[in-house]
Short mmCIF file of C-alpha atoms in Angstrom, two decimals:
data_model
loop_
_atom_site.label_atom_id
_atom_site.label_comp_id
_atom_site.label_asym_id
_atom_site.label_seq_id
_atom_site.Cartn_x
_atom_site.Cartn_y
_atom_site.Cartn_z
CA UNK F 1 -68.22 -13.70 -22.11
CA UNK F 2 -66.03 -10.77 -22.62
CA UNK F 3 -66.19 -7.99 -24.54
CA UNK F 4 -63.96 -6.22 -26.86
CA UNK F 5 -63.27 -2.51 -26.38
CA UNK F 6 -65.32 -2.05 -30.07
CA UNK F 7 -68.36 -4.08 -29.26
CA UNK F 8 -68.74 -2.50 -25.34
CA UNK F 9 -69.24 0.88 -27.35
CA UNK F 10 -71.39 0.05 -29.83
CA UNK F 11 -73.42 -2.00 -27.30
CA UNK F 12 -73.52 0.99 -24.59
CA UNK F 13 -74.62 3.35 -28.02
CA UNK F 14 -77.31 1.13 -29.27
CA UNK F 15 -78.73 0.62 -25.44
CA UNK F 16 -78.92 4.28 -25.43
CA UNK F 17 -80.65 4.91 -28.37
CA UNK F 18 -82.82 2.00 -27.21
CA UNK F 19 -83.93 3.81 -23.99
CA UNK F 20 -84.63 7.04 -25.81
CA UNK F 21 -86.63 5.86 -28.88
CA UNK F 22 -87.86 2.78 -27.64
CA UNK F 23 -87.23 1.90 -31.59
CA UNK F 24 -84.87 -0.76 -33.14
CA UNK F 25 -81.34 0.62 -33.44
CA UNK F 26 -80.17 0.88 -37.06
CA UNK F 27 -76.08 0.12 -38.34
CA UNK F 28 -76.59 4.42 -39.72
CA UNK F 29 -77.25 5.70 -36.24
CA UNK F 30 -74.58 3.98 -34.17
CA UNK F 31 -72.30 5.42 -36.53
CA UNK F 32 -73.63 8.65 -36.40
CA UNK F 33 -73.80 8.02 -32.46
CA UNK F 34 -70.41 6.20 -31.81
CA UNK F 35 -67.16 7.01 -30.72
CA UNK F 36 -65.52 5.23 -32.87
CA UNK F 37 -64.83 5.83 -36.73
CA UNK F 38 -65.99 2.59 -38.30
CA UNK F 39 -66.86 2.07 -41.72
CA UNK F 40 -70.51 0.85 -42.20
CA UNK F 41 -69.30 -2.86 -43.17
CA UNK F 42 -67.12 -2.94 -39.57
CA UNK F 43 -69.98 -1.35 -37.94
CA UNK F 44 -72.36 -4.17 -39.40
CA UNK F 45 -69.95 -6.80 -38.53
CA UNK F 46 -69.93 -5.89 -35.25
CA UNK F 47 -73.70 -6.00 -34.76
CA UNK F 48 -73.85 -9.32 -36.35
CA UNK F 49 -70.83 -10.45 -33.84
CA UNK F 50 -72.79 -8.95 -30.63
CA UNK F 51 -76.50 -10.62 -31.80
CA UNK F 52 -74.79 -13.96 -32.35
CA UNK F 53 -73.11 -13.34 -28.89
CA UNK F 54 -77.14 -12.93 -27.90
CA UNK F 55 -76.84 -8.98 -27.29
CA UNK F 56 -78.65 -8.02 -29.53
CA UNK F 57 -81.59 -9.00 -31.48
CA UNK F 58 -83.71 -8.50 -34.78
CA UNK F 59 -87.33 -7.78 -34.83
CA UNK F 60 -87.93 -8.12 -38.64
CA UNK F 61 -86.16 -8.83 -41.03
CA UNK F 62 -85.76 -5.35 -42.25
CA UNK F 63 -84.91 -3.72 -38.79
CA UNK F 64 -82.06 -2.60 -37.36
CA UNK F 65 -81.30 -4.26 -33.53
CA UNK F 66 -82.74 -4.06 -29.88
CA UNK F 67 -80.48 -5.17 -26.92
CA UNK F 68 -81.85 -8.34 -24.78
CA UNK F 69 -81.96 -8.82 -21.28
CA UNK F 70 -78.56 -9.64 -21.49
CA UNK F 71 -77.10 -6.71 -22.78
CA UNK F 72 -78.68 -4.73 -20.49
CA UNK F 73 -77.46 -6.67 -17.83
CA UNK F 74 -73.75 -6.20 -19.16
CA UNK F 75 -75.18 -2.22 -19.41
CA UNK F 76 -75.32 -2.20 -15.79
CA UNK F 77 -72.63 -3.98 -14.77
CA UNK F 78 -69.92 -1.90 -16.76
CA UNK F 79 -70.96 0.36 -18.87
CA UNK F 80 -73.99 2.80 -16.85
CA UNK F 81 -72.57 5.91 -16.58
CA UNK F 82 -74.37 7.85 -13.93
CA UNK F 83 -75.63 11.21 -14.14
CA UNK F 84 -75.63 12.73 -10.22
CA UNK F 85 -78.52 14.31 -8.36
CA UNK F 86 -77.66 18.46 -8.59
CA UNK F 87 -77.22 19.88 -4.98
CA UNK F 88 -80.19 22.06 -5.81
CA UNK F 89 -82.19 18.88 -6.34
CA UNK F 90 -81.27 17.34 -3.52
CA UNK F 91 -82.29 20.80 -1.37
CA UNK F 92 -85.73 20.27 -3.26
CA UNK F 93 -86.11 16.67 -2.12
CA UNK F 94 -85.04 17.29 1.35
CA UNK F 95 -87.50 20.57 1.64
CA UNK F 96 -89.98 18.50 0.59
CA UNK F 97 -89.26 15.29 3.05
CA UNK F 98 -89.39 17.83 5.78
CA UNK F 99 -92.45 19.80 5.80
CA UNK F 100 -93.79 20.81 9.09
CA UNK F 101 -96.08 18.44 10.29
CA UNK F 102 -95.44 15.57 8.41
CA UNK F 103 -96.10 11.89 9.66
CA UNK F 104 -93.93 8.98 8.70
CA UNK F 105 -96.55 7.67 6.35
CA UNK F 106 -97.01 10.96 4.68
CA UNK F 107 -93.04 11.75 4.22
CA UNK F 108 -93.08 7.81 2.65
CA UNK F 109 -95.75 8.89 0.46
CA UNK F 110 -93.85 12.04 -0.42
CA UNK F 111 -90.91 10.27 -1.37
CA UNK F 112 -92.65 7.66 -3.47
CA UNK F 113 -94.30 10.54 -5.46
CA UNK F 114 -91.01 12.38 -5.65
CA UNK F 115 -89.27 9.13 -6.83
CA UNK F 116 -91.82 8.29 -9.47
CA UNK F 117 -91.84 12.29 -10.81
CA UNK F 118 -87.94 12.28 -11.00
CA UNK F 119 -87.38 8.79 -12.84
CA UNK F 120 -91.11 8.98 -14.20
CA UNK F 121 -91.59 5.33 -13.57
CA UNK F 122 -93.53 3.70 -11.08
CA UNK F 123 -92.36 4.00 -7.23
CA UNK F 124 -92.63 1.91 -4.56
CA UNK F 125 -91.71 2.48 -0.81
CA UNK F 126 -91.98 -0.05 1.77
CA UNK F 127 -92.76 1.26 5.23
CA UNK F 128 -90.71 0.19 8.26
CA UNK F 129 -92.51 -2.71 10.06
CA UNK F 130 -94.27 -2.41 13.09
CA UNK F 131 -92.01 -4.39 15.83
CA UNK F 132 -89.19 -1.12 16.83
CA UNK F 133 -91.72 1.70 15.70
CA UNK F 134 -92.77 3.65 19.18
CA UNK F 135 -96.44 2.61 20.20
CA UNK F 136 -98.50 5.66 20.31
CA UNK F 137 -101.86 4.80 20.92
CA UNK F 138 -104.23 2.04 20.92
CA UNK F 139 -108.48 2.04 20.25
CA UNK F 140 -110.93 -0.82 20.24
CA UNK F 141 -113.49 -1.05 18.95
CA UNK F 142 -116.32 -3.40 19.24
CA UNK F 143 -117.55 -5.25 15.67
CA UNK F 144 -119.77 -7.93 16.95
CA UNK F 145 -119.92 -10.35 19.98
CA UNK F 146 -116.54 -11.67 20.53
CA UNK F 147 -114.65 -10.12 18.10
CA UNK F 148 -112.83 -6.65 18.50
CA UNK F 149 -111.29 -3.88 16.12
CA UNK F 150 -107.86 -3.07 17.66
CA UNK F 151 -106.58 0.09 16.24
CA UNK F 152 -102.74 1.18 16.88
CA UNK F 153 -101.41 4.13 15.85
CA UNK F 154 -97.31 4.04 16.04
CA UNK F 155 -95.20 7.00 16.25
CA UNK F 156 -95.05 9.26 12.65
CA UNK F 157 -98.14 8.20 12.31
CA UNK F 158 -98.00 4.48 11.07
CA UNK F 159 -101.46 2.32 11.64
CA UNK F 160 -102.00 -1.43 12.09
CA UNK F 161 -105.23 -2.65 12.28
CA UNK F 162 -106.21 -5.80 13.78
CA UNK F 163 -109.44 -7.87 14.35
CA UNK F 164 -108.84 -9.34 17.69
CA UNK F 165 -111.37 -12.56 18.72
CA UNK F 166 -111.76 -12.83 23.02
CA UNK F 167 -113.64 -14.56 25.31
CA UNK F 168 -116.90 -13.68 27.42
CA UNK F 169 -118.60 -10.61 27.00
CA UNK F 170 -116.98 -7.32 26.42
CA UNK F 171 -118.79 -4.01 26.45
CA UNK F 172 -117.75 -0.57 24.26
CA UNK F 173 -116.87 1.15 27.86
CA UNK F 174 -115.15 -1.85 29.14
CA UNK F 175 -112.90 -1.32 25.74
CA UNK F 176 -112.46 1.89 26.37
CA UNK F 177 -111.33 1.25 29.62
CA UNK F 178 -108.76 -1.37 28.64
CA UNK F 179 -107.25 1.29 25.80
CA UNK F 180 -106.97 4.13 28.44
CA UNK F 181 -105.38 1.39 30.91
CA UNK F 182 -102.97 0.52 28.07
CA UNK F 183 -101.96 4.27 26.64
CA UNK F 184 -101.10 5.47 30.21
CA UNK F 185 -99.30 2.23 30.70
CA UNK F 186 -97.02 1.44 27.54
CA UNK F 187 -97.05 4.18 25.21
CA UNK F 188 -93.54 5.53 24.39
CA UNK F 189 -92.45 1.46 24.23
CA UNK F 190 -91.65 -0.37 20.79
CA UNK F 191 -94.38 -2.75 20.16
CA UNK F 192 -91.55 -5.29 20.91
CA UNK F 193 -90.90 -3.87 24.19
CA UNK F 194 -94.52 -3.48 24.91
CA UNK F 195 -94.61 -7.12 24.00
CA UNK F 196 -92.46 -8.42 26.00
CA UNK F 197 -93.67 -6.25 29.01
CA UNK F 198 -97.05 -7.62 28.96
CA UNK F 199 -95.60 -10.86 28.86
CA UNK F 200 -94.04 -10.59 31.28
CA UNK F 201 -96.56 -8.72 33.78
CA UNK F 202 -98.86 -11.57 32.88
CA UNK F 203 -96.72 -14.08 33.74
CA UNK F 204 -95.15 -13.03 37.01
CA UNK F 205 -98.28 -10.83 38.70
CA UNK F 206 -101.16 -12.30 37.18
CA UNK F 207 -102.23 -13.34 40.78
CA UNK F 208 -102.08 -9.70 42.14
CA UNK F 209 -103.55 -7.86 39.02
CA UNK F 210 -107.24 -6.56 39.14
CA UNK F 211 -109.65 -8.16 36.72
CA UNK F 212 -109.75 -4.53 34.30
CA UNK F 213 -105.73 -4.79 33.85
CA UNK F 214 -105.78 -8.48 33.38
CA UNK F 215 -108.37 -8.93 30.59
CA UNK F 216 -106.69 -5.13 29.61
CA UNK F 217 -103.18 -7.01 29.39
CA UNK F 218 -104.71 -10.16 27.83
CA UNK F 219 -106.60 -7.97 24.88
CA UNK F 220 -103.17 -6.32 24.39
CA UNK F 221 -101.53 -9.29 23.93
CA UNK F 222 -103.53 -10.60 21.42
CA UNK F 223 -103.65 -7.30 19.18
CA UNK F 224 -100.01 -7.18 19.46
CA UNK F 225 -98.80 -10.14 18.12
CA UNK F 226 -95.85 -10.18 15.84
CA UNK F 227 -96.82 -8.25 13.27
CA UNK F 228 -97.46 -10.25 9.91
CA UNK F 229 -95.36 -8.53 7.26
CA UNK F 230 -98.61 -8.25 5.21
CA UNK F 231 -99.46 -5.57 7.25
CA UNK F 232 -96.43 -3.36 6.34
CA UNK F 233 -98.08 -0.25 4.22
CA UNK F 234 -96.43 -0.11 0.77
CA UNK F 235 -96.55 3.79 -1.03
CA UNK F 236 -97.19 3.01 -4.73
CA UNK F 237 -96.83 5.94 -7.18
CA UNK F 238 -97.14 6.85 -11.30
CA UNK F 239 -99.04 4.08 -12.47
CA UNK F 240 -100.17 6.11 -14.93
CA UNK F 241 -96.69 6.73 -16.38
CA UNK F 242 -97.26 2.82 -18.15
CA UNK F 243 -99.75 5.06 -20.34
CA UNK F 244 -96.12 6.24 -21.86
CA UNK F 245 -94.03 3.47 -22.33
CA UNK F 246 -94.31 1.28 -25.93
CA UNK F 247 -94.01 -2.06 -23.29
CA UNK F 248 -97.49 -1.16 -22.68
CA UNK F 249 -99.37 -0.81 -25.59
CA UNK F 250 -100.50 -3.93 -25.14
CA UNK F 251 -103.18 -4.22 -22.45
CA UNK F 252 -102.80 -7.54 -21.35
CA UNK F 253 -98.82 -6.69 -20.41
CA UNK F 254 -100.70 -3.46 -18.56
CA UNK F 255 -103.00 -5.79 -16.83
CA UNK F 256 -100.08 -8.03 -15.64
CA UNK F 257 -98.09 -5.22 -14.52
CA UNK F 258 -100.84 -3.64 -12.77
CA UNK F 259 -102.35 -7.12 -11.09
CA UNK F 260 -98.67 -7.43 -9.72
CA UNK F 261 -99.27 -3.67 -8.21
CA UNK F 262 -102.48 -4.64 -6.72
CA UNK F 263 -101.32 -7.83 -5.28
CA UNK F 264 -99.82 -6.87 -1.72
CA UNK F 265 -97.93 -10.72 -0.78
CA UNK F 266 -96.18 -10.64 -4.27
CA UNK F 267 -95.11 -7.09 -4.15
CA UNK F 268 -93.96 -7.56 -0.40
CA UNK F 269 -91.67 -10.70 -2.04
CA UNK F 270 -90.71 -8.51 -4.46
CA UNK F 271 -89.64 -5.59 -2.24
CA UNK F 272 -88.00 -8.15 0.50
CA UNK F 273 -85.67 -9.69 -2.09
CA UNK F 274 -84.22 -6.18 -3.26
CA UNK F 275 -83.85 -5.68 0.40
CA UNK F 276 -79.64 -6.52 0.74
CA UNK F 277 -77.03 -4.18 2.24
CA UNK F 278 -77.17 -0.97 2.16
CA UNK F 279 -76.51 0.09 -1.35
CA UNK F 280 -78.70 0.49 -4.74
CA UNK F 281 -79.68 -2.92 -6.30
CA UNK F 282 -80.16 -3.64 -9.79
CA UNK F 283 -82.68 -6.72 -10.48
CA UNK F 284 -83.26 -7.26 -14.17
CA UNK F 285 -85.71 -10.15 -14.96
CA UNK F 286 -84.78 -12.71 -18.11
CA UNK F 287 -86.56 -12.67 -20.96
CA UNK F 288 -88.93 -15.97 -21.93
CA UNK F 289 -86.39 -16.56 -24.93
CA UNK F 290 -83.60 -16.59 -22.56
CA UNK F 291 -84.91 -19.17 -19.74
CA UNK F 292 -88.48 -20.66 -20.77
CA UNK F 293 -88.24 -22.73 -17.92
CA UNK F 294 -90.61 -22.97 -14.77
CA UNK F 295 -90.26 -20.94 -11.71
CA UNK F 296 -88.27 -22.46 -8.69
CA UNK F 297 -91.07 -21.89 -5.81
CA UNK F 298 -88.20 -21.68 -3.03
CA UNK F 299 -86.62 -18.67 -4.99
CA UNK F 300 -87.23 -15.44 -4.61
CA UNK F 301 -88.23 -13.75 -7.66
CA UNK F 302 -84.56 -11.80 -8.36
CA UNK F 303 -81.73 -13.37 -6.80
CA UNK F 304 -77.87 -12.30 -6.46
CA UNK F 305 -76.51 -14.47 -9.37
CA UNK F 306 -74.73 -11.50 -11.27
CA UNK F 307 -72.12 -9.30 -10.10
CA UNK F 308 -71.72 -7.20 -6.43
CA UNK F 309 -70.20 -4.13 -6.07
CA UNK F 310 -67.45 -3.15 -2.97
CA UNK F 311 -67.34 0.30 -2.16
CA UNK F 312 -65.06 2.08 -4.55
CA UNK F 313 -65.55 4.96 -7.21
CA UNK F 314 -63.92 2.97 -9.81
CA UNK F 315 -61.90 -0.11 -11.00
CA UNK F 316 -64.32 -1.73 -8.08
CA UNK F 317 -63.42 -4.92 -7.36
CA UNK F 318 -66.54 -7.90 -8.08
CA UNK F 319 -67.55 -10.81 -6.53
CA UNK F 320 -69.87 -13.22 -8.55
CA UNK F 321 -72.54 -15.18 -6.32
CA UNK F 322 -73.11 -18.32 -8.47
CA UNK F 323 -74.35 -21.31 -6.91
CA UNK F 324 -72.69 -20.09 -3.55
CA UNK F 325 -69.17 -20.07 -5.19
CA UNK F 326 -67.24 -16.33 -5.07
CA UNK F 327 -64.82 -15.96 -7.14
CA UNK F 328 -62.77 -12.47 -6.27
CA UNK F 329 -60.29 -10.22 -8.37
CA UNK F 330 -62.35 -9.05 -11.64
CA UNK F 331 -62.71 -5.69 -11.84
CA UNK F 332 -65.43 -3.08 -13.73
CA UNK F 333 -64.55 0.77 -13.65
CA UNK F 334 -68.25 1.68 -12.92
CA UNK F 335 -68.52 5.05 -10.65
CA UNK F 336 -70.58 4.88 -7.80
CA UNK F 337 -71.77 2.37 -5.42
CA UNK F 338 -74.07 -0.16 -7.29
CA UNK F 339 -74.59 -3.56 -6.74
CA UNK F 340 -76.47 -6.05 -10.02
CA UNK F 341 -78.33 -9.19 -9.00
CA UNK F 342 -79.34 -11.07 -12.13
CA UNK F 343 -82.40 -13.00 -11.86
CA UNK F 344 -82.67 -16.56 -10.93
CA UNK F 345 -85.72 -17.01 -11.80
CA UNK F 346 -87.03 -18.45 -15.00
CA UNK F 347 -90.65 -17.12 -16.19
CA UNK F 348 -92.96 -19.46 -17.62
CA UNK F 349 -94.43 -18.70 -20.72
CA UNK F 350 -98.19 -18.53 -18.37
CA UNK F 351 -98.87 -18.26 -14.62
CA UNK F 352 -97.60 -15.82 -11.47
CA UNK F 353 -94.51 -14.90 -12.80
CA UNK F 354 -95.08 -14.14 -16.25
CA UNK F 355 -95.64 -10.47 -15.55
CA UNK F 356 -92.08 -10.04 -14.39
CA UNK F 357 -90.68 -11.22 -17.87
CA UNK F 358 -88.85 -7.75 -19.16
CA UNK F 359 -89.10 -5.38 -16.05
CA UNK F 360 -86.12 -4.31 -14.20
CA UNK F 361 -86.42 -3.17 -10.38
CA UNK F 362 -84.06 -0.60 -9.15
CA UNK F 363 -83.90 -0.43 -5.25
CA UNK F 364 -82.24 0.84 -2.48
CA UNK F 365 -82.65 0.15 1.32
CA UNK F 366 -83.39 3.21 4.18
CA UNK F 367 -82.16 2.92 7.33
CA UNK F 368 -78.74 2.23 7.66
CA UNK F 369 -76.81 -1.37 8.13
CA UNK F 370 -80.52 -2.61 9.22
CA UNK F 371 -82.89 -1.35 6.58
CA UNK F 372 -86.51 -0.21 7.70
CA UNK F 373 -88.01 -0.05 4.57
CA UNK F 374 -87.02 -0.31 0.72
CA UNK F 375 -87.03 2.37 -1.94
CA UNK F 376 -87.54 1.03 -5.38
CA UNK F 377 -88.77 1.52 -9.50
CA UNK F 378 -90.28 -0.75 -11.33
CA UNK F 379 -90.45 -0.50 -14.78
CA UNK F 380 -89.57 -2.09 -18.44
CA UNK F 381 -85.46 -3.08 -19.07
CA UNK F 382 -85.78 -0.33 -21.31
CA UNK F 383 -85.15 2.36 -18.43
CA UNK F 384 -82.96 5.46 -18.20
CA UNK F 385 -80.62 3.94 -14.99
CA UNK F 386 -78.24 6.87 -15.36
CA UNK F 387 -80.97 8.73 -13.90
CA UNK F 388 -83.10 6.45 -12.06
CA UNK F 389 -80.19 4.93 -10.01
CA UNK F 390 -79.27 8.01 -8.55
CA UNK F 391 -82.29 9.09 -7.78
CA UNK F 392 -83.17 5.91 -6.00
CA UNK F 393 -79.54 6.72 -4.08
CA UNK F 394 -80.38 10.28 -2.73
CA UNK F 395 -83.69 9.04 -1.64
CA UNK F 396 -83.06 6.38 0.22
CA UNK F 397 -80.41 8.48 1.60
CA UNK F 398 -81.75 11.18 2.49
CA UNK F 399 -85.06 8.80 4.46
CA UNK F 400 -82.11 7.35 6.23
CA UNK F 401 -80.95 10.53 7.91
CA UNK F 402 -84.60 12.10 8.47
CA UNK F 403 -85.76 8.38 10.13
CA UNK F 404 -82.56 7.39 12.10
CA UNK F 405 -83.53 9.16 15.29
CA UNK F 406 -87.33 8.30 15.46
CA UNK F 407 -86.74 4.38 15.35
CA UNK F 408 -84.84 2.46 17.82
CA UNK F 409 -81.54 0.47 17.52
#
């Protein structure tokens, strides 16, 4: 559904006035607000015209309008206008990336903090997974008969742990044998290099090898398994800015939100299907009033059923992803390089999805054209994404260059 000229900027005003009061948007202040010079009847008109349209809706009777899901989405698609990271914030973000000494995990953590400070939502950042991270070290440890703590520590720092089940009896200095067999052996290898080395070592000299290096090479093999992705860290920051935002008044929608946090498969679900290209996403979940249906189990929770974004600074060029069918040629002057997925999902009024009903994630890949790890926000619709986007952006960006030369191709 297209909008006129008249109803984009009234929409775009009362959006804005949305994300800064968090109160309904009366006919007075757009006018006071707008661009254009409408009486109050045309300005009233024009609300009515964009609620029945299902922009807009009224709380009471009495109120003026919020925006829905929908207009938000529209928000981002043509209307965001971004404000840019300064180049002295971006020197503060990279000063801070790059202090001496600091690991992978702690420059993640950095960022997430930095991310959730700048856009004062919460942050997430998903760590690179373990397969072409540089093995380090390895410790075992012994936890009862038969069953072994395998401890690897990958290059910047990055830990997997592992409880590892074997055969026969194994002693604490036999373990510590088989680690300082394995460190002088592999270290400096991707753990799917050092996979595939043991494999093949076991395979073609098992004959020849003495009984340390075998059950060494046999141990090894077990703790490094592909890695499950539930073992990828995730760097969550500014919980505690829900405390500020009206969505949350209501503990049980804290609760929700915060169960979601806690709960590592979800979020990792969550995180992998923002996880396209290498540009900033915009996922905006509907609201119950828009699709009270049930949640398709073989969809991810936001899917890429709105518009995507080419390259350009503006007049970009969409395509629209629905049902598999592209259709190419419409065109949104929106600056930047931002690509909207509308959600496919549709929350049920109860069950695992119903926390998602109203958030919007904003996310952007690190790593180049094969993304390590995720940067993203998660907070209500009713988010500042002239701000947030960008700062999502420079980010990701700037992991991208620090992390390029410490993981493999």
């Amino acid at each position: 559904m297209t909008l006129a000229k008249r109803e984009a900027d009234v929409l775009s005003t009362i959006i804005e006035s949305y994300i800064e009061t968090a109160l309904p948007v009366g006919s007075r202040t757009v006018a006071g607000a707008s661009r254009l010079r409408l009486s109050a009847a045309s300005m009233r008109n024009t609300m009515a015209d964009l609620t029945d349209k299902g922009y807009l809706e009224q709380p009471h009777t009495s109120a003026g309008r919020i925006p829905t899901a929908k207009a938000f989405r529209v928000y981002v698609d043509s209307l965001l206008r971004l404000r840019p990271i300064s180049r002295e914030e971006k020197g503060e973000i990279l000063s801070r990336l790059t202090q001496q000494g600091l690991e992978i995990s702690q420059m993640l953590q950095q960022a997430s903090a930095m991310v959730s400070s700048l856009s004062h939502q919460v942050a997430l950042v998903l760590a690179p997974g373990g397969n072409d991270v540089r093995w380090r070290r390895v410790d075992f440890a012994l936890l009862a008969d038969k069953l072994v703590l395998a401890v690897l520590v990958l290059d910047g720092g990055i830990v997997r742990n592992r409880v590892v089940p074997v055969e026969g009896h194994v002693t604490a200095d036999e373990l510590t044998s088989f680690a300082n067999y394995l460190n002088c052996h592999y270290t400096g290898l991707t753990l799917s290099e050092a996979r595939l080395r043991i494999l093949n070592e076991m395979h073609n000299a098992e004959a020849h090898l003495e009984q340390l290096c075998s059950r060494a090479l046999l141990l090894a093999r077990l703790a490094f398994s592909d890695q499950q992705e539930e073992e990828r860290q995730i760097f969550v920051d500014g919980t505690l800015t829900l405390l500020d935002k009206a969505e949350f008044t209501d503990s049980g929608r804290m609760r929700e939100l915060l169960a979601l946090l806690e709960e590592r498969s979800r979020l990792l679900r969550l995180l992998d299907s923002t996880m396209r290209g290498t540009d900033v996403s915009v996922s905006i979940a509907p609201s119950l009033a828009e699709n009270p249906g049930e949640v398709d189990p073989d969809q991810t929770l936001f899917d890429e059923t709105g518009a995507s974004y080419g390259k350009g600074r503006t007049g970009i060029s969409s395509r629209h992803l629905m049902a598999g069918t592209a259709r190419e040629g419409e065109r949104h002057a929106l600056p930047g390089r931002l690509t909207a997925y509308h959600a496919a999902v549709r929350p049920k009024e109860s069950g695992a999805d119903r926390e998602l009903v109203g958030l919007s994630v904003i996310s952007a890949p690190y790593g180049g054209d094969t993304p390590l790890g995720v940067v993203s926000v998660i907070g209500p619709l009713r988010m500042d994404y002239g701000t947030v986007v960008p700062v999502v952006d420079c980010i990701s960006k700037s992991l991208s260059t620090l992390l390029k030369d410490r993981f493999s191709a």
